[in-house]
mmCIF file of C-alpha atoms in Angstrom:
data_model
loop_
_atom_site.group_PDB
_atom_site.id
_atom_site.type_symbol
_atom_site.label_atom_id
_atom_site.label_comp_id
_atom_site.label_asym_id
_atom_site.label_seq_id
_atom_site.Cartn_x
_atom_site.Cartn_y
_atom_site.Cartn_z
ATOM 1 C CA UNK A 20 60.626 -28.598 72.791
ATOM 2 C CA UNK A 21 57.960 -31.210 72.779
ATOM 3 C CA UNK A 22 55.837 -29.210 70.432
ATOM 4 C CA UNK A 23 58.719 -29.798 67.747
ATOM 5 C CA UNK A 24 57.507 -33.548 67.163
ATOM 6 C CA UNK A 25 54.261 -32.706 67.200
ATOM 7 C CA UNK A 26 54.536 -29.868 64.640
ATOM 8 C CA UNK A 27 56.746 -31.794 62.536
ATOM 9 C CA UNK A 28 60.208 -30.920 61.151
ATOM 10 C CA UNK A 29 61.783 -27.926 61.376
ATOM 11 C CA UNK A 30 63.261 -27.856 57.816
ATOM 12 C CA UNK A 31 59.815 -28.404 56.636
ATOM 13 C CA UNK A 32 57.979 -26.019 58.220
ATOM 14 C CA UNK A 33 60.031 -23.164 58.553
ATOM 15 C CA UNK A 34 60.328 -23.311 54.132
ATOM 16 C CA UNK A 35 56.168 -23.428 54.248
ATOM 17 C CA UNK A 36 55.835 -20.755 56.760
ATOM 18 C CA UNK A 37 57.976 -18.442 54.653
ATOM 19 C CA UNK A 38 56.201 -19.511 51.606
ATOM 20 C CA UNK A 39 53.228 -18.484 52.793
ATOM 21 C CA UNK A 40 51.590 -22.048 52.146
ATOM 22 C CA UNK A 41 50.212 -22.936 55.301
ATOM 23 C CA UNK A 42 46.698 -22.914 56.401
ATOM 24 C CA UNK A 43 45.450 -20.375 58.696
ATOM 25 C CA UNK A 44 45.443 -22.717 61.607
ATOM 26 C CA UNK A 45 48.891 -23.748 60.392
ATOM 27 C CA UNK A 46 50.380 -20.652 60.492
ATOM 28 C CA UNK A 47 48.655 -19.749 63.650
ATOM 29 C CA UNK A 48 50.310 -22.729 65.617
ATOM 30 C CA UNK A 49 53.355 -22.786 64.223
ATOM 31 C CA UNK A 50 53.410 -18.561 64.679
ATOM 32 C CA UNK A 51 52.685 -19.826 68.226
ATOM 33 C CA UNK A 52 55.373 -22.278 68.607
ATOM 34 C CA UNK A 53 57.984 -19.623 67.557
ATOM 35 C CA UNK A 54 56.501 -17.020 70.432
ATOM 36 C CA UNK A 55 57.083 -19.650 73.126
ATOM 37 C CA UNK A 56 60.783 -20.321 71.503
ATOM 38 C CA UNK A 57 62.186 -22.840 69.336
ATOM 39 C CA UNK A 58 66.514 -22.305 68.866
ATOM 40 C CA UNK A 59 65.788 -25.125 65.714
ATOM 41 C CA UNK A 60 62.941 -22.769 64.319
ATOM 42 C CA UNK A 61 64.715 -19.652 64.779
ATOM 43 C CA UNK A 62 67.784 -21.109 62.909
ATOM 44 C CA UNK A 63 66.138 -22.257 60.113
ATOM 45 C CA UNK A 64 64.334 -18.659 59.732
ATOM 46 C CA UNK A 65 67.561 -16.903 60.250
ATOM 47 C CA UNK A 66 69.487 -19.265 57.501
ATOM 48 C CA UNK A 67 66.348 -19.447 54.703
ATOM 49 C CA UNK A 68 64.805 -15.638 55.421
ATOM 50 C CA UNK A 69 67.489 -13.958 53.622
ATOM 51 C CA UNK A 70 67.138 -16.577 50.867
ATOM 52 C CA UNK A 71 63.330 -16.208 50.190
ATOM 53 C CA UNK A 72 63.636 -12.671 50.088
ATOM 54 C CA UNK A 73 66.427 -13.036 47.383
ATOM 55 C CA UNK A 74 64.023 -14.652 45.424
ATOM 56 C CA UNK A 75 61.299 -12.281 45.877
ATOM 57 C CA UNK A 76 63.635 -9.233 44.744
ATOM 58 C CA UNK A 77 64.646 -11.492 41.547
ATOM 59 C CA UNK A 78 60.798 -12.603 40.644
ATOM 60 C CA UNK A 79 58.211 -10.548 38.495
ATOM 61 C CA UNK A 80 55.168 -9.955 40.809
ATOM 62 C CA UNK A 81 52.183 -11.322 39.168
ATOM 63 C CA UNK A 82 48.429 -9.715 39.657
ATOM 64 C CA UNK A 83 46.121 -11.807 41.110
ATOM 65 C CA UNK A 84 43.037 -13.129 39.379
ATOM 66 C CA UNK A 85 39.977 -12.026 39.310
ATOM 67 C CA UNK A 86 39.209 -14.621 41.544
ATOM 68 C CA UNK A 87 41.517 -14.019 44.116
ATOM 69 C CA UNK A 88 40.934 -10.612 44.023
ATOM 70 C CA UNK A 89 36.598 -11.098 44.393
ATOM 71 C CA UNK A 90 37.693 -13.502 47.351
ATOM 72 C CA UNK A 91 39.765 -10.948 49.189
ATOM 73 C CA UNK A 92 36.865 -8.575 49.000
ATOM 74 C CA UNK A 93 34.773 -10.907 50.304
ATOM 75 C CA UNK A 94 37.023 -11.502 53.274
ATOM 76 C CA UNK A 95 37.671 -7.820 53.738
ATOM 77 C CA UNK A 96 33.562 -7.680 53.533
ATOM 78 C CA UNK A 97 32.984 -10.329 56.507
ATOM 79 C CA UNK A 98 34.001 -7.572 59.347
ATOM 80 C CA UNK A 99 30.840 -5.622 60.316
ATOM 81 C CA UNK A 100 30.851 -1.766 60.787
ATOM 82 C CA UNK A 101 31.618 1.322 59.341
ATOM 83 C CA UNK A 102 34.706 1.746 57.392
ATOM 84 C CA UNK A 103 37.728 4.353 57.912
ATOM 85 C CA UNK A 104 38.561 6.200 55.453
ATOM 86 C CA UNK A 105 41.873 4.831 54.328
ATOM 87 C CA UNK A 106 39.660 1.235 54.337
ATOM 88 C CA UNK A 107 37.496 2.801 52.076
ATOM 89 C CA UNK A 108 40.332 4.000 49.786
ATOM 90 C CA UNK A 109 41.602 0.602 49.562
ATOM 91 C CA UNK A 110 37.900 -0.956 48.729
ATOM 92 C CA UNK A 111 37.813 1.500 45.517
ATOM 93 C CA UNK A 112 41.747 0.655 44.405
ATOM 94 C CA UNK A 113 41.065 -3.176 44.421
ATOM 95 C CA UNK A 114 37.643 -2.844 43.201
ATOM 96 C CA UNK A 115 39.190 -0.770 40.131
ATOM 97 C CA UNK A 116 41.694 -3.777 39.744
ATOM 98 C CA UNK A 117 38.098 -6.407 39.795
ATOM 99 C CA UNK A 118 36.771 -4.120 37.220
ATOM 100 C CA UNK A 119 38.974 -4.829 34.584
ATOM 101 C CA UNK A 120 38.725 -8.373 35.317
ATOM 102 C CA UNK A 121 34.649 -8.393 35.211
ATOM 103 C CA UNK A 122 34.120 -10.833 31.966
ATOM 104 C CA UNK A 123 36.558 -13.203 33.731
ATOM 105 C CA UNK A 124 35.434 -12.848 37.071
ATOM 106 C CA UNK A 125 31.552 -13.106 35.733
ATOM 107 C CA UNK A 126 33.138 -16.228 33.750
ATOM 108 C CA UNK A 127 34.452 -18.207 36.357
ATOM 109 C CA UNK A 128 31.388 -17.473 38.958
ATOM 110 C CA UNK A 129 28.368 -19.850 39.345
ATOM 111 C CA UNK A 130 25.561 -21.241 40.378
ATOM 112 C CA UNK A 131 23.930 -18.078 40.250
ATOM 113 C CA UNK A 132 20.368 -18.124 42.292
ATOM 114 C CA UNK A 133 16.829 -16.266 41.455
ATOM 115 C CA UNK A 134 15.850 -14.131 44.606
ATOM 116 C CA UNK A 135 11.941 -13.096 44.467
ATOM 117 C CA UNK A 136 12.549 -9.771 42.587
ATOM 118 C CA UNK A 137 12.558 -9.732 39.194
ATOM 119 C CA UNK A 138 16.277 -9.573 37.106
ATOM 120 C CA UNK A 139 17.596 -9.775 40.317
ATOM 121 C CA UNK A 140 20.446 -13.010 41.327
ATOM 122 C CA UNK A 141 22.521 -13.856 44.288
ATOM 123 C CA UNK A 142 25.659 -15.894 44.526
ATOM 124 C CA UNK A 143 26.538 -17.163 47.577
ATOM 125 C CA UNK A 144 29.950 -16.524 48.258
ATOM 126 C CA UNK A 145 30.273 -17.656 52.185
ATOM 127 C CA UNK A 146 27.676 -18.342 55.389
ATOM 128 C CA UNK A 147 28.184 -17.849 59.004
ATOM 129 C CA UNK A 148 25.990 -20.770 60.312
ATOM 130 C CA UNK A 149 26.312 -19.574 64.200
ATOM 131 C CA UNK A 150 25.646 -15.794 63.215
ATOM 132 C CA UNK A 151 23.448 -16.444 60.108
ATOM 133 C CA UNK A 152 25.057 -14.250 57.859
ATOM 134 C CA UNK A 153 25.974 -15.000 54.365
ATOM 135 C CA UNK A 154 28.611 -12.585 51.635
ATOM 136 C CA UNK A 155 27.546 -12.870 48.306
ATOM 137 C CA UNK A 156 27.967 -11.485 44.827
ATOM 138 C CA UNK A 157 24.285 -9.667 44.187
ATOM 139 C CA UNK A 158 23.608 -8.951 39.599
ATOM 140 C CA UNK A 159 20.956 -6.355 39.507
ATOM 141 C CA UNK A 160 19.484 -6.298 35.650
ATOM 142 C CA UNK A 161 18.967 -2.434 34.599
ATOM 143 C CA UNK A 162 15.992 -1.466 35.321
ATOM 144 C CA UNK A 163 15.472 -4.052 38.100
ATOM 145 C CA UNK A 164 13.919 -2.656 41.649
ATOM 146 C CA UNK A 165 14.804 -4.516 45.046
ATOM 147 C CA UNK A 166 12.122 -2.761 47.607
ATOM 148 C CA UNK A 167 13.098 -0.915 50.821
ATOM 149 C CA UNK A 168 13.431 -3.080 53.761
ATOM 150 C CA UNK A 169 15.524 -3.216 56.745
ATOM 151 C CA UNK A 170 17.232 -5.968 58.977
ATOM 152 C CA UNK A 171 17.730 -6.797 62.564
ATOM 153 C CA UNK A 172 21.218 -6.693 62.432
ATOM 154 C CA UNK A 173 23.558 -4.649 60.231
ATOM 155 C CA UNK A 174 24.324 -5.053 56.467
ATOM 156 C CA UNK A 175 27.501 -3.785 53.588
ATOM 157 C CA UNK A 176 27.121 -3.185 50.387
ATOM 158 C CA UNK A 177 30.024 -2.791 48.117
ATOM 159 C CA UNK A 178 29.651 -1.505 44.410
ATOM 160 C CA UNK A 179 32.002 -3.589 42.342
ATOM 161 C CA UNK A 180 30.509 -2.631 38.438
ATOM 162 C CA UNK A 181 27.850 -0.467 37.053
ATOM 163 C CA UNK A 182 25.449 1.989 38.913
ATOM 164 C CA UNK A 183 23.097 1.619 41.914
ATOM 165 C CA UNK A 184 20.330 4.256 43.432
ATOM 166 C CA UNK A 185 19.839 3.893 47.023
ATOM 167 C CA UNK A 186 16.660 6.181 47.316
ATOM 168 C CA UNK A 187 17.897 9.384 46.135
ATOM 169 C CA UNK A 188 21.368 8.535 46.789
ATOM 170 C CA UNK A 189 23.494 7.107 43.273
ATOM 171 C CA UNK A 190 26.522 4.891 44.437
ATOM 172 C CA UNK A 191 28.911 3.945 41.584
ATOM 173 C CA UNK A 192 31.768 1.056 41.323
ATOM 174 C CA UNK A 193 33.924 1.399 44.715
ATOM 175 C CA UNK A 194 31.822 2.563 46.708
ATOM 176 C CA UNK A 195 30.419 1.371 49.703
ATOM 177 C CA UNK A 196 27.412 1.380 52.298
ATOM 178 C CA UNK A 197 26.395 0.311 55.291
ATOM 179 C CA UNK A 198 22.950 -0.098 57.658
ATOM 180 C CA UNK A 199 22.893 -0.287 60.832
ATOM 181 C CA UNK A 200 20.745 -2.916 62.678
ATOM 182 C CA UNK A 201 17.304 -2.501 62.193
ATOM 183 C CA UNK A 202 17.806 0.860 59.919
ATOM 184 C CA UNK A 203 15.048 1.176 56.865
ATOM 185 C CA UNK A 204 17.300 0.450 53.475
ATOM 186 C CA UNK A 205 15.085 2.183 50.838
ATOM 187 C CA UNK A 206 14.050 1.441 47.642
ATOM 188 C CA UNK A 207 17.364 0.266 45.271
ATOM 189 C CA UNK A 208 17.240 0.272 41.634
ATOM 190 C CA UNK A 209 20.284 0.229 38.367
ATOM 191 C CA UNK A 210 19.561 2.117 34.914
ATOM 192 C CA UNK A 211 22.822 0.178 33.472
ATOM 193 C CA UNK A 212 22.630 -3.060 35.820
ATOM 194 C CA UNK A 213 25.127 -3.759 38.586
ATOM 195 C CA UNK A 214 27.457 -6.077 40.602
ATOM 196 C CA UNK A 215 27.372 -5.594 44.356
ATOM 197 C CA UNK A 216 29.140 -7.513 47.039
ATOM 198 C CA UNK A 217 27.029 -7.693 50.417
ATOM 199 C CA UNK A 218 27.747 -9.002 53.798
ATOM 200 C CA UNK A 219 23.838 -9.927 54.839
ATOM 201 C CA UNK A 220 21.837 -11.097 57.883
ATOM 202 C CA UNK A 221 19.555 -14.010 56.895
ATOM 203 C CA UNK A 222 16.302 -12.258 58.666
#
């Protein structure tokens, strides 16, 4: 196929693909170039798929940072809406997994930036230009108070450590909420301080 030249060699990609080391616009093209069919693709996946799982069965899985696991989240956080149930279920088990990673994850995250509300500090972890929306790490101080507002457009909140009061409602690590656009958020406050992960409109 012309799209072979283009893509590059088979030998080379198909080893990548399996590896999981492509991009996501990698993967998505190549992933496309095997649906429209490629017999030098498709033998190369044939002869090295056996062999990578081989080596999966005979390697120690590792855990992921604390990184990679705060990055996930945030990825997972990105998608707007309600959550199901078994979504929710798998929020709490990898926000259990972040928790006893906190002093490295709090380690390795920076540039940490003062919002106007006292003891209060945002980290920016990604921003939708086109929708203005941003994810970010929020560090509540105990004892700090962020006042009720609301947005025009819908907003998560995920509990990663410590305690948070959403009016008279106390969420605790792994759990979750979301407004819908334009509903009031009241008043939030931490006795112990908190870590919250947020998908946010910029109104």
């Amino acid at each position: 196929m012309d799209d072979e030249h283009t893509l590059g060699d088979p030998t080379e990609l198909v080893p990548l693909y399996l590896a999981g080391a492509m991009t996501d616009d990698e993967r998505a093209q190549f992933e496309a170039h095997l649906a429209e069919g490629c017999a030098a693709c498709d033998q190369e996946m044939l002869a090295l798929d056996s062999l990578f799982a081989a080596l999966a069965d005979a390697t120690e899985a590792v855990p992921p940072s604390a990184t990679a696991r705060i990055s996930a989240l945030a990825r997972a956080n990105e998608t707007l809406g309600e959550l199901s149930p078994q979504q929710i279920d798998g929020v709490q088990a990898l926000v259990a997994e972040v928790e006893k990673s906190l002093p490295e994850l709090l380690q390795a995250s920076q540039e940490w930036r003062k919002v106007p509300h006292e003891g209060i500090v945002l980290q920016r972890l990604g921003y939708d230009k086109a929708a203005q929306r941003i994810t970010a790490l929020v560090r509540m101080a105990p004892g700090s108070i962020l006042p009720g507002h609301a947005h025009a457009e819908g907003e998560q909140c995920v509990v990663l450590h410590g305690d948070l009061s959403i009016g008279d409602r106390a969420l605790r690590a792994g759990e979750y909420r979301y407004w819908k656009p334009g509903e009031p958020q009241p008043q939030q406050t931490t006795e112990k301080g908190c870590l919250l992960l947020i998908s946010s409109p910029l109104d």
